Amino acid sequence: MGKLYNFKRSLWVFHASGGSCNACDIEIVAALTPRYDVERFGIKLVGSPRHADVLLVTGAIPRDFADKLRRIYEQMPDPKAVVVIGNCGTSGGVFYDSYNIAGPIDEIIPVDVYVPGCPPRPEAIIDGVVKAWLKIEKLEKQLEGKKE
């Protein structure tokens, strides 16, 4: 049996799709369905980066979207985490070395968790989000320590 975690609060997630085949996007939606039901763990998809704790990024990032992705990242409140879903965001995937790709996402914004796969299964996506959640809670503890 895996380790059980007790989190202080719910985790709100914003999804940004850079331009992929949408297979990773479909797997993210699958994680929200009743079969996996991530909302029972407190993971909720939100419509604004200003409310999000975690940024899920899918797809290879085209040059014209790189600035928009930076802006989305900057709009998120601290502490925050970035999870890259799928091979396209990690290395470019089938779009590797394409003329219009800005590069891997970690060259555009800082990345905390990589979820490899083409597409990754919902279980892997949930595991990646939990790892980001642990990172955020660790950062919050550090911030609390500095305030005292």
CSV table of N, CA and C in Angstrom, one decimal:
chain,number,residue,atom,x,y,z
A,1,MET,N,0.8,-1.2,0.0
A,1,MET,CA,0.0,0.0,0.0
A,1,MET,C,0.9,1.2,0.0
A,2,GLY,N,0.5,2.3,-0.8
A,2,GLY,CA,1.3,3.5,-0.9
A,2,GLY,C,1.2,4.3,0.4
A,3,LYS,N,2.0,5.3,0.4
A,3,LYS,CA,2.1,6.2,1.6
A,3,LYS,C,0.8,7.1,1.5
A,4,LEU,N,0.2,7.4,2.7
A,4,LEU,CA,-0.9,8.2,2.8
A,4,LEU,C,-0.5,9.7,3.1
A,5,TYR,N,-1.1,10.6,2.5
A,5,TYR,CA,-0.7,12.0,2.7
A,5,TYR,C,-1.9,12.8,3.3
A,6,ASN,N,-1.6,13.7,4.2
A,6,ASN,CA,-2.7,14.5,4.8
A,6,ASN,C,-2.3,16.0,4.4
A,7,PHE,N,-3.1,16.5,3.4
A,7,PHE,CA,-2.8,17.9,3.0
A,7,PHE,C,-3.6,18.9,3.7
A,8,LYS,N,-3.1,20.1,3.9
A,8,LYS,CA,-3.7,21.2,4.6
A,8,LYS,C,-5.0,21.7,3.9
A,9,ARG,N,-4.9,21.7,2.6
A,9,ARG,CA,-6.0,22.4,1.8
A,9,ARG,C,-6.1,21.8,0.5
A,10,SER,N,-7.1,22.2,-0.3
A,10,SER,CA,-7.4,21.8,-1.6
A,10,SER,C,-6.3,22.4,-2.6
A,11,LEU,N,-6.1,21.7,-3.7
A,11,LEU,CA,-5.1,22.2,-4.7
A,11,LEU,C,-5.9,22.5,-5.9
A,12,TRP,N,-5.7,23.8,-6.4
A,12,TRP,CA,-6.3,24.2,-7.6
A,12,TRP,C,-5.3,24.2,-8.7
A,13,VAL,N,-5.8,23.7,-9.9
A,13,VAL,CA,-4.9,23.5,-11.0
A,13,VAL,C,-5.5,24.2,-12.2
A,14,PHE,N,-4.5,24.9,-13.0
A,14,PHE,CA,-4.9,25.5,-14.2
A,14,PHE,C,-4.2,24.7,-15.3
A,15,HIS,N,-4.9,24.5,-16.4
A,15,HIS,CA,-4.3,23.7,-17.6
A,15,HIS,C,-4.1,24.7,-18.8
A,16,ALA,N,-2.8,24.6,-19.3
A,16,ALA,CA,-2.5,25.4,-20.5
A,16,ALA,C,-2.0,24.4,-21.5
A,17,SER,N,-2.7,24.4,-22.7
A,17,SER,CA,-2.3,23.5,-23.8
A,17,SER,C,-1.6,24.3,-24.8
A,18,GLY,N,-0.3,23.9,-25.1
A,18,GLY,CA,0.5,24.6,-26.0
A,18,GLY,C,0.3,24.3,-27.5
A,19,GLY,N,-0.3,23.3,-27.8
A,19,GLY,CA,-0.4,22.9,-29.2
A,19,GLY,C,0.0,21.5,-29.5
A,20,SER,N,-0.8,20.6,-29.0
A,20,SER,CA,-0.5,19.2,-29.1
A,20,SER,C,-1.5,18.5,-29.9
A,21,CYS,N,-1.5,17.2,-29.9
A,21,CYS,CA,-2.5,16.3,-30.5
A,21,CYS,C,-3.7,16.2,-29.7
A,22,ASN,N,-3.7,16.7,-28.5
A,22,ASN,CA,-4.8,16.7,-27.5
A,22,ASN,C,-4.9,15.4,-26.8
A,23,ALA,N,-4.0,14.4,-27.0
A,23,ALA,CA,-4.1,13.2,-26.3
A,23,ALA,C,-3.9,13.4,-24.8
A,24,CYS,N,-2.9,14.2,-24.4
A,24,CYS,CA,-2.6,14.5,-23.0
A,24,CYS,C,-3.8,15.3,-22.4
A,25,ASP,N,-4.4,16.2,-23.2
A,25,ASP,CA,-5.5,16.9,-22.7
A,25,ASP,C,-6.7,16.0,-22.3
A,26,ILE,N,-6.9,15.0,-23.2
A,26,ILE,CA,-8.0,14.0,-23.0
A,26,ILE,C,-7.7,13.2,-21.7
A,27,GLU,N,-6.4,12.9,-21.5
A,27,GLU,CA,-6.1,12.1,-20.2
A,27,GLU,C,-6.2,13.0,-19.0
A,28,ILE,N,-6.0,14.3,-19.1
A,28,ILE,CA,-6.3,15.2,-17.9
A,28,ILE,C,-7.8,15.2,-17.6
A,29,VAL,N,-8.6,15.3,-18.7
A,29,VAL,CA,-10.0,15.2,-18.5
A,29,VAL,C,-10.5,13.9,-17.9
A,30,ALA,N,-9.8,12.8,-18.4
A,30,ALA,CA,-10.1,11.5,-17.8
A,30,ALA,C,-9.9,11.4,-16.3
A,31,ALA,N,-8.9,12.1,-15.9
A,31,ALA,CA,-8.6,12.1,-14.4
A,31,ALA,C,-9.7,12.8,-13.6
A,32,LEU,N,-10.5,13.7,-14.3
A,32,LEU,CA,-11.6,14.4,-13.7
A,32,LEU,C,-12.9,13.6,-13.7
A,33,THR,N,-12.9,12.5,-14.4
A,33,THR,CA,-14.2,11.7,-14.5
A,33,THR,C,-14.4,10.9,-13.3
A,34,PRO,N,-15.6,10.3,-13.1
A,34,PRO,CA,-15.9,9.6,-11.9
A,34,PRO,C,-15.0,8.3,-11.7
A,35,ARG,N,-14.4,7.8,-12.7
A,35,ARG,CA,-13.5,6.7,-12.5
A,35,ARG,C,-12.3,7.0,-11.7
A,36,TYR,N,-11.7,8.2,-11.9
A,36,TYR,CA,-10.5,8.6,-11.1
A,36,TYR,C,-10.9,9.6,-10.0
A,37,ASP,N,-11.8,10.5,-10.4
A,37,ASP,CA,-12.4,11.5,-9.5
A,37,ASP,C,-11.4,12.2,-8.6
A,38,VAL,N,-10.5,13.0,-9.2
A,38,VAL,CA,-9.5,13.7,-8.4
A,38,VAL,C,-10.1,14.8,-7.5
A,39,GLU,N,-11.3,15.2,-7.7
A,39,GLU,CA,-11.9,16.2,-6.8
A,39,GLU,C,-12.1,15.7,-5.4
A,40,ARG,N,-12.2,14.3,-5.3
A,40,ARG,CA,-12.4,13.8,-3.9
A,40,ARG,C,-11.1,14.0,-3.1
A,41,PHE,N,-10.0,14.2,-3.8
A,41,PHE,CA,-8.7,14.5,-3.1
A,41,PHE,C,-8.5,16.0,-2.9
A,42,GLY,N,-9.4,16.8,-3.4
A,42,GLY,CA,-9.3,18.2,-3.3
A,42,GLY,C,-8.6,18.9,-4.5
A,43,ILE,N,-8.4,18.1,-5.6
A,43,ILE,CA,-7.7,18.7,-6.8
A,43,ILE,C,-8.8,19.2,-7.7
A,44,LYS,N,-8.8,20.5,-8.0
A,44,LYS,CA,-9.9,21.1,-8.8
A,44,LYS,C,-9.3,21.9,-9.9
A,45,LEU,N,-9.9,21.7,-11.1
A,45,LEU,CA,-9.5,22.5,-12.3
A,45,LEU,C,-10.1,23.8,-12.2
A,46,VAL,N,-9.3,24.9,-12.4
A,46,VAL,CA,-9.9,26.3,-12.3
A,46,VAL,C,-9.7,27.0,-13.7
A,47,GLY,N,-10.4,28.0,-13.9
A,47,GLY,CA,-10.4,28.7,-15.2
A,47,GLY,C,-9.5,29.9,-15.2
A,48,SER,N,-8.8,30.2,-14.2
A,48,SER,CA,-7.9,31.4,-14.1
A,48,SER,C,-6.6,31.0,-13.5
A,49,PRO,N,-5.5,31.4,-14.1
A,49,PRO,CA,-4.2,31.2,-13.4
A,49,PRO,C,-4.0,32.0,-12.1
A,50,ARG,N,-4.8,33.0,-11.9
A,50,ARG,CA,-4.7,33.8,-10.7
A,50,ARG,C,-5.2,33.1,-9.5
A,51,HIS,N,-6.0,32.0,-9.7
A,51,HIS,CA,-6.5,31.2,-8.6
A,51,HIS,C,-5.8,29.9,-8.4
A,52,ALA,N,-4.8,29.6,-9.3
A,52,ALA,CA,-4.2,28.3,-9.4
A,52,ALA,C,-3.0,28.2,-8.5
A,53,ASP,N,-2.8,26.9,-8.0
A,53,ASP,CA,-1.6,26.6,-7.3
A,53,ASP,C,-0.6,25.9,-8.2
A,54,VAL,N,-1.1,25.1,-9.1
A,54,VAL,CA,-0.3,24.3,-10.0
A,54,VAL,C,-0.7,24.6,-11.5
A,55,LEU,N,0.3,24.7,-12.3
A,55,LEU,CA,0.1,24.8,-13.8
A,55,LEU,C,0.4,23.5,-14.5
A,56,LEU,N,-0.6,23.0,-15.1
A,56,LEU,CA,-0.4,21.8,-16.0
A,56,LEU,C,-0.2,22.3,-17.4
A,57,VAL,N,0.9,21.9,-18.0
A,57,VAL,CA,1.2,22.3,-19.4
A,57,VAL,C,1.4,21.1,-20.3
A,58,THR,N,0.7,21.1,-21.4
A,58,THR,CA,0.7,20.0,-22.4
A,58,THR,C,1.2,20.5,-23.7
A,59,GLY,N,1.8,19.7,-24.5
A,59,GLY,CA,2.1,20.0,-25.9
A,59,GLY,C,3.5,20.7,-26.0
A,60,ALA,N,4.0,20.7,-27.2
A,60,ALA,CA,5.1,21.4,-27.6
A,60,ALA,C,4.7,22.9,-27.7
A,61,ILE,N,5.6,23.8,-27.2
A,61,ILE,CA,5.2,25.2,-27.2
A,61,ILE,C,5.7,25.9,-28.4
A,62,PRO,N,4.7,26.4,-29.2
A,62,PRO,CA,5.1,27.2,-30.4
A,62,PRO,C,5.7,28.6,-30.0
A,63,ARG,N,6.4,29.2,-30.8
A,63,ARG,CA,7.1,30.5,-30.5
A,63,ARG,C,6.1,31.5,-30.1
A,64,ASP,N,4.9,31.6,-30.8
A,64,ASP,CA,3.9,32.6,-30.5
A,64,ASP,C,3.2,32.4,-29.2
A,65,PHE,N,3.3,31.2,-28.6
A,65,PHE,CA,2.7,30.9,-27.3
A,65,PHE,C,3.6,31.0,-26.2
A,66,ALA,N,4.9,31.1,-26.4
A,66,ALA,CA,5.9,31.1,-25.3
A,66,ALA,C,5.7,32.3,-24.4
A,67,ASP,N,5.5,33.5,-25.0
A,67,ASP,CA,5.2,34.7,-24.2
A,67,ASP,C,4.0,34.6,-23.4
A,68,LYS,N,2.9,34.0,-24.0
A,68,LYS,CA,1.7,33.8,-23.3
A,68,LYS,C,1.9,32.9,-22.1
A,69,LEU,N,2.6,31.8,-22.3
A,69,LEU,CA,2.9,30.9,-21.2
A,69,LEU,C,3.7,31.5,-20.1
A,70,ARG,N,4.6,32.4,-20.4
A,70,ARG,CA,5.4,33.1,-19.3
A,70,ARG,C,4.4,34.0,-18.6
A,71,ARG,N,3.5,34.7,-19.3
A,71,ARG,CA,2.5,35.6,-18.6
A,71,ARG,C,1.6,34.8,-17.7
A,72,ILE,N,1.1,33.6,-18.2
A,72,ILE,CA,0.3,32.7,-17.3
A,72,ILE,C,1.0,32.4,-16.1
A,73,TYR,N,2.3,32.0,-16.2
A,73,TYR,CA,3.1,31.6,-15.0
A,73,TYR,C,3.3,32.8,-14.1
A,74,GLU,N,3.5,33.9,-14.6
A,74,GLU,CA,3.7,35.1,-13.7
A,74,GLU,C,2.4,35.5,-13.0
A,75,GLN,N,1.2,35.2,-13.6
A,75,GLN,CA,0.0,35.6,-12.9
A,75,GLN,C,-0.4,34.7,-11.8
A,76,MET,N,0.3,33.5,-11.7
A,76,MET,CA,0.0,32.6,-10.6
A,76,MET,C,0.6,33.1,-9.3
A,77,PRO,N,-0.2,33.0,-8.1
A,77,PRO,CA,0.4,33.4,-6.9
A,77,PRO,C,1.4,32.4,-6.3
A,78,ASP,N,2.4,32.9,-5.5
A,78,ASP,CA,3.3,32.0,-4.9
A,78,ASP,C,2.8,31.4,-3.6
A,79,PRO,N,3.1,30.2,-3.2
A,79,PRO,CA,4.0,29.3,-3.9
A,79,PRO,C,3.2,28.6,-5.0
A,80,LYS,N,3.9,28.2,-6.1
A,80,LYS,CA,3.3,27.6,-7.2
A,80,LYS,C,4.2,26.5,-7.8
A,81,ALA,N,3.6,25.6,-8.6
A,81,ALA,CA,4.4,24.5,-9.2
A,81,ALA,C,3.9,24.3,-10.6
A,82,VAL,N,4.9,23.8,-11.4
A,82,VAL,CA,4.6,23.6,-12.8
A,82,VAL,C,4.8,22.1,-13.1
A,83,VAL,N,3.8,21.5,-13.7
A,83,VAL,CA,3.8,20.1,-14.1
A,83,VAL,C,3.7,20.0,-15.6
A,84,VAL,N,4.7,19.4,-16.2
A,84,VAL,CA,4.7,19.2,-17.7
A,84,VAL,C,4.1,17.8,-17.9
A,85,ILE,N,3.1,17.7,-18.7
A,85,ILE,CA,2.4,16.4,-19.0
A,85,ILE,C,2.8,16.0,-20.5
A,86,GLY,N,3.4,14.8,-20.6
A,86,GLY,CA,3.6,14.3,-21.9
A,86,GLY,C,5.0,14.5,-22.5
A,87,ASN,N,5.4,13.8,-23.5
A,87,ASN,CA,6.7,13.9,-24.1
A,87,ASN,C,6.9,15.2,-24.9
A,88,CYS,N,5.8,15.7,-25.5
A,88,CYS,CA,5.9,16.9,-26.3
A,88,CYS,C,6.4,18.1,-25.5
A,89,GLY,N,5.9,18.2,-24.3
A,89,GLY,CA,6.3,19.3,-23.5
A,89,GLY,C,7.7,19.1,-22.8
A,90,THR,N,8.0,17.9,-22.6
A,90,THR,CA,9.3,17.5,-22.0
A,90,THR,C,10.5,17.7,-23.0
A,91,SER,N,10.3,17.1,-24.2
A,91,SER,CA,11.5,17.1,-25.1
A,91,SER,C,11.1,17.6,-26.5
A,92,GLY,N,9.8,17.9,-26.7
A,92,GLY,CA,9.4,18.3,-28.1
A,92,GLY,C,8.7,17.1,-28.8
A,93,GLY,N,8.9,15.9,-28.3
A,93,GLY,CA,8.2,14.7,-28.9
A,93,GLY,C,8.4,14.6,-30.4
A,94,VAL,N,7.3,14.4,-31.1
A,94,VAL,CA,7.4,14.3,-32.5
A,94,VAL,C,7.7,15.7,-33.2
A,95,PHE,N,7.6,16.7,-32.4
A,95,PHE,CA,7.8,18.1,-32.9
A,95,PHE,C,9.3,18.5,-32.7
A,96,TYR,N,10.1,17.6,-32.1
A,96,TYR,CA,11.5,18.0,-31.8
A,96,TYR,C,12.2,18.6,-32.9
A,97,ASP,N,12.9,19.7,-32.6
A,97,ASP,CA,13.7,20.4,-33.6
A,97,ASP,C,12.9,21.0,-34.8
A,98,SER,N,11.6,21.2,-34.5
A,98,SER,CA,10.7,21.9,-35.6
A,98,SER,C,11.0,23.4,-35.6
A,99,TYR,N,10.8,24.0,-36.7
A,99,TYR,CA,11.2,25.4,-36.9
A,99,TYR,C,10.4,26.3,-36.1
A,100,ASN,N,9.1,25.9,-35.7
A,100,ASN,CA,8.2,26.8,-35.0
A,100,ASN,C,8.1,26.5,-33.5
A,101,ILE,N,8.9,25.6,-33.0
A,101,ILE,CA,8.8,25.2,-31.5
A,101,ILE,C,9.9,26.0,-30.7
A,102,ALA,N,9.4,26.6,-29.6
A,102,ALA,CA,10.3,27.5,-28.8
A,102,ALA,C,11.2,26.7,-28.0
A,103,GLY,N,11.1,25.4,-27.9
A,103,GLY,CA,11.9,24.5,-27.2
A,103,GLY,C,11.2,23.8,-26.1
A,104,PRO,N,11.9,23.0,-25.3
A,104,PRO,CA,11.2,22.3,-24.2
A,104,PRO,C,10.7,23.4,-23.2
A,105,ILE,N,9.7,23.0,-22.4
A,105,ILE,CA,9.0,24.0,-21.6
A,105,ILE,C,10.0,24.5,-20.5
A,106,ASP,N,10.9,23.7,-20.1
A,106,ASP,CA,11.9,24.2,-19.0
A,106,ASP,C,12.8,25.2,-19.5
A,107,GLU,N,12.8,25.5,-20.8
A,107,GLU,CA,13.6,26.6,-21.3
A,107,GLU,C,12.8,27.9,-21.3
A,108,ILE,N,11.5,27.8,-21.0
A,108,ILE,CA,10.6,29.0,-21.1
A,108,ILE,C,10.2,29.4,-19.6
A,109,ILE,N,9.8,28.4,-18.8
A,109,ILE,CA,9.4,28.6,-17.4
A,109,ILE,C,10.0,27.5,-16.6
A,110,PRO,N,10.2,27.7,-15.3
A,110,PRO,CA,10.8,26.7,-14.4
A,110,PRO,C,9.7,25.5,-14.3
A,111,VAL,N,10.2,24.3,-14.3
A,111,VAL,CA,9.4,23.1,-14.3
A,111,VAL,C,9.8,22.3,-13.0
A,112,ASP,N,8.7,21.9,-12.3
A,112,ASP,CA,9.0,21.1,-11.0
A,112,ASP,C,8.8,19.6,-11.2
A,113,VAL,N,7.8,19.2,-12.0
A,113,VAL,CA,7.5,17.8,-12.2
A,113,VAL,C,7.3,17.5,-13.6
A,114,TYR,N,7.9,16.4,-14.1
A,114,TYR,CA,7.7,15.9,-15.5
A,114,TYR,C,6.9,14.6,-15.4
A,115,VAL,N,5.9,14.5,-16.2
A,115,VAL,CA,5.1,13.3,-16.4
A,115,VAL,C,5.3,12.8,-17.8
A,116,PRO,N,6.2,11.8,-18.0
A,116,PRO,CA,6.4,11.3,-19.3
A,116,PRO,C,5.3,10.4,-19.8
A,117,GLY,N,5.3,10.3,-21.2
A,117,GLY,CA,4.3,9.4,-21.8
A,117,GLY,C,3.7,10.0,-23.0
A,118,CYS,N,3.2,9.2,-23.9
A,118,CYS,CA,2.6,9.7,-25.1
A,118,CYS,C,1.3,8.9,-25.4
A,119,PRO,N,0.2,9.2,-24.8
A,119,PRO,CA,0.0,10.2,-23.6
A,119,PRO,C,0.2,9.4,-22.3
A,120,PRO,N,0.5,10.1,-21.2
A,120,PRO,CA,0.6,9.5,-19.9
A,120,PRO,C,-0.8,9.1,-19.4
A,121,ARG,N,-0.8,8.0,-18.6
A,121,ARG,CA,-2.1,7.6,-18.1
A,121,ARG,C,-2.6,8.5,-17.0
A,122,PRO,N,-3.9,8.6,-16.7
A,122,PRO,CA,-4.4,9.4,-15.7
A,122,PRO,C,-3.7,9.2,-14.3
A,123,GLU,N,-3.4,7.9,-14.0
A,123,GLU,CA,-2.7,7.6,-12.8
A,123,GLU,C,-1.4,8.3,-12.6
A,124,ALA,N,-0.7,8.4,-13.8
A,124,ALA,CA,0.6,9.1,-13.8
A,124,ALA,C,0.5,10.6,-13.6
A,125,ILE,N,-0.6,11.1,-14.2
A,125,ILE,CA,-0.9,12.6,-14.1
A,125,ILE,C,-1.2,12.9,-12.6
A,126,ILE,N,-2.1,12.1,-12.0
A,126,ILE,CA,-2.4,12.3,-10.6
A,126,ILE,C,-1.2,12.2,-9.7
A,127,ASP,N,-0.3,11.3,-10.0
A,127,ASP,CA,0.9,11.1,-9.2
A,127,ASP,C,1.8,12.4,-9.4
A,128,GLY,N,1.9,12.9,-10.6
A,128,GLY,CA,2.6,14.2,-10.8
A,128,GLY,C,2.1,15.3,-10.1
A,129,VAL,N,0.7,15.4,-10.1
A,129,VAL,CA,0.1,16.5,-9.3
A,129,VAL,C,0.3,16.4,-7.8
A,130,VAL,N,0.3,15.2,-7.3
A,130,VAL,CA,0.6,15.0,-5.9
A,130,VAL,C,2.0,15.4,-5.6
A,131,LYS,N,3.0,15.1,-6.4
A,131,LYS,CA,4.3,15.5,-6.2
A,131,LYS,C,4.5,17.0,-6.2
A,132,ALA,N,3.7,17.7,-7.1
A,132,ALA,CA,3.7,19.1,-7.1
A,132,ALA,C,3.1,19.7,-5.8
A,133,TRP,N,2.1,19.0,-5.3
A,133,TRP,CA,1.4,19.4,-4.1
A,133,TRP,C,2.3,19.3,-2.9
A,134,LEU,N,3.1,18.2,-2.8
A,134,LEU,CA,4.1,18.1,-1.8
A,134,LEU,C,5.1,19.2,-1.8
A,135,LYS,N,5.5,19.6,-3.0
A,135,LYS,CA,6.5,20.7,-3.2
A,135,LYS,C,5.9,22.0,-2.7
A,136,ILE,N,4.7,22.2,-3.0
A,136,ILE,CA,4.0,23.5,-2.5
A,136,ILE,C,3.9,23.5,-1.0
A,137,GLU,N,3.5,22.4,-0.4
A,137,GLU,CA,3.4,22.3,1.0
A,137,GLU,C,4.8,22.5,1.7
A,138,LYS,N,5.8,22.0,1.1
A,138,LYS,CA,7.2,22.2,1.6
A,138,LYS,C,7.5,23.7,1.5
A,139,LEU,N,7.2,24.4,0.4
A,139,LEU,CA,7.5,25.8,0.3
A,139,LEU,C,6.7,26.6,1.3
A,140,GLU,N,5.4,26.2,1.5
A,140,GLU,CA,4.6,27.0,2.5
A,140,GLU,C,5.2,26.9,3.9
A,141,LYS,N,5.7,25.7,4.2
A,141,LYS,CA,6.3,25.5,5.6
A,141,LYS,C,7.6,26.4,5.7
A,142,GLN,N,8.4,26.5,4.6
A,142,GLN,CA,9.5,27.4,4.6
A,142,GLN,C,9.1,28.9,4.7
A,143,LEU,N,8.1,29.3,4.0
A,143,LEU,CA,7.6,30.6,4.1
A,143,LEU,C,7.1,30.9,5.5
A,144,GLU,N,6.4,30.0,6.2
A,144,GLU,CA,5.9,30.2,7.5
A,144,GLU,C,7.1,30.3,8.5
A,145,GLY,N,8.1,29.6,8.3
A,145,GLY,CA,9.3,29.7,9.1
A,145,GLY,C,10.0,31.0,9.0
A,146,LYS,N,10.0,31.6,7.9
A,146,LYS,CA,10.6,32.9,7.7
A,146,LYS,C,9.8,34.0,8.3
A,147,LYS,N,8.4,33.9,8.4
A,147,LYS,CA,7.6,34.9,8.9
A,147,LYS,C,7.7,35.0,10.4
A,148,GLU,N,8.1,33.9,11.1
A,148,GLU,CA,8.1,33.8,12.5
A,148,GLU,C,9.4,34.5,13.1
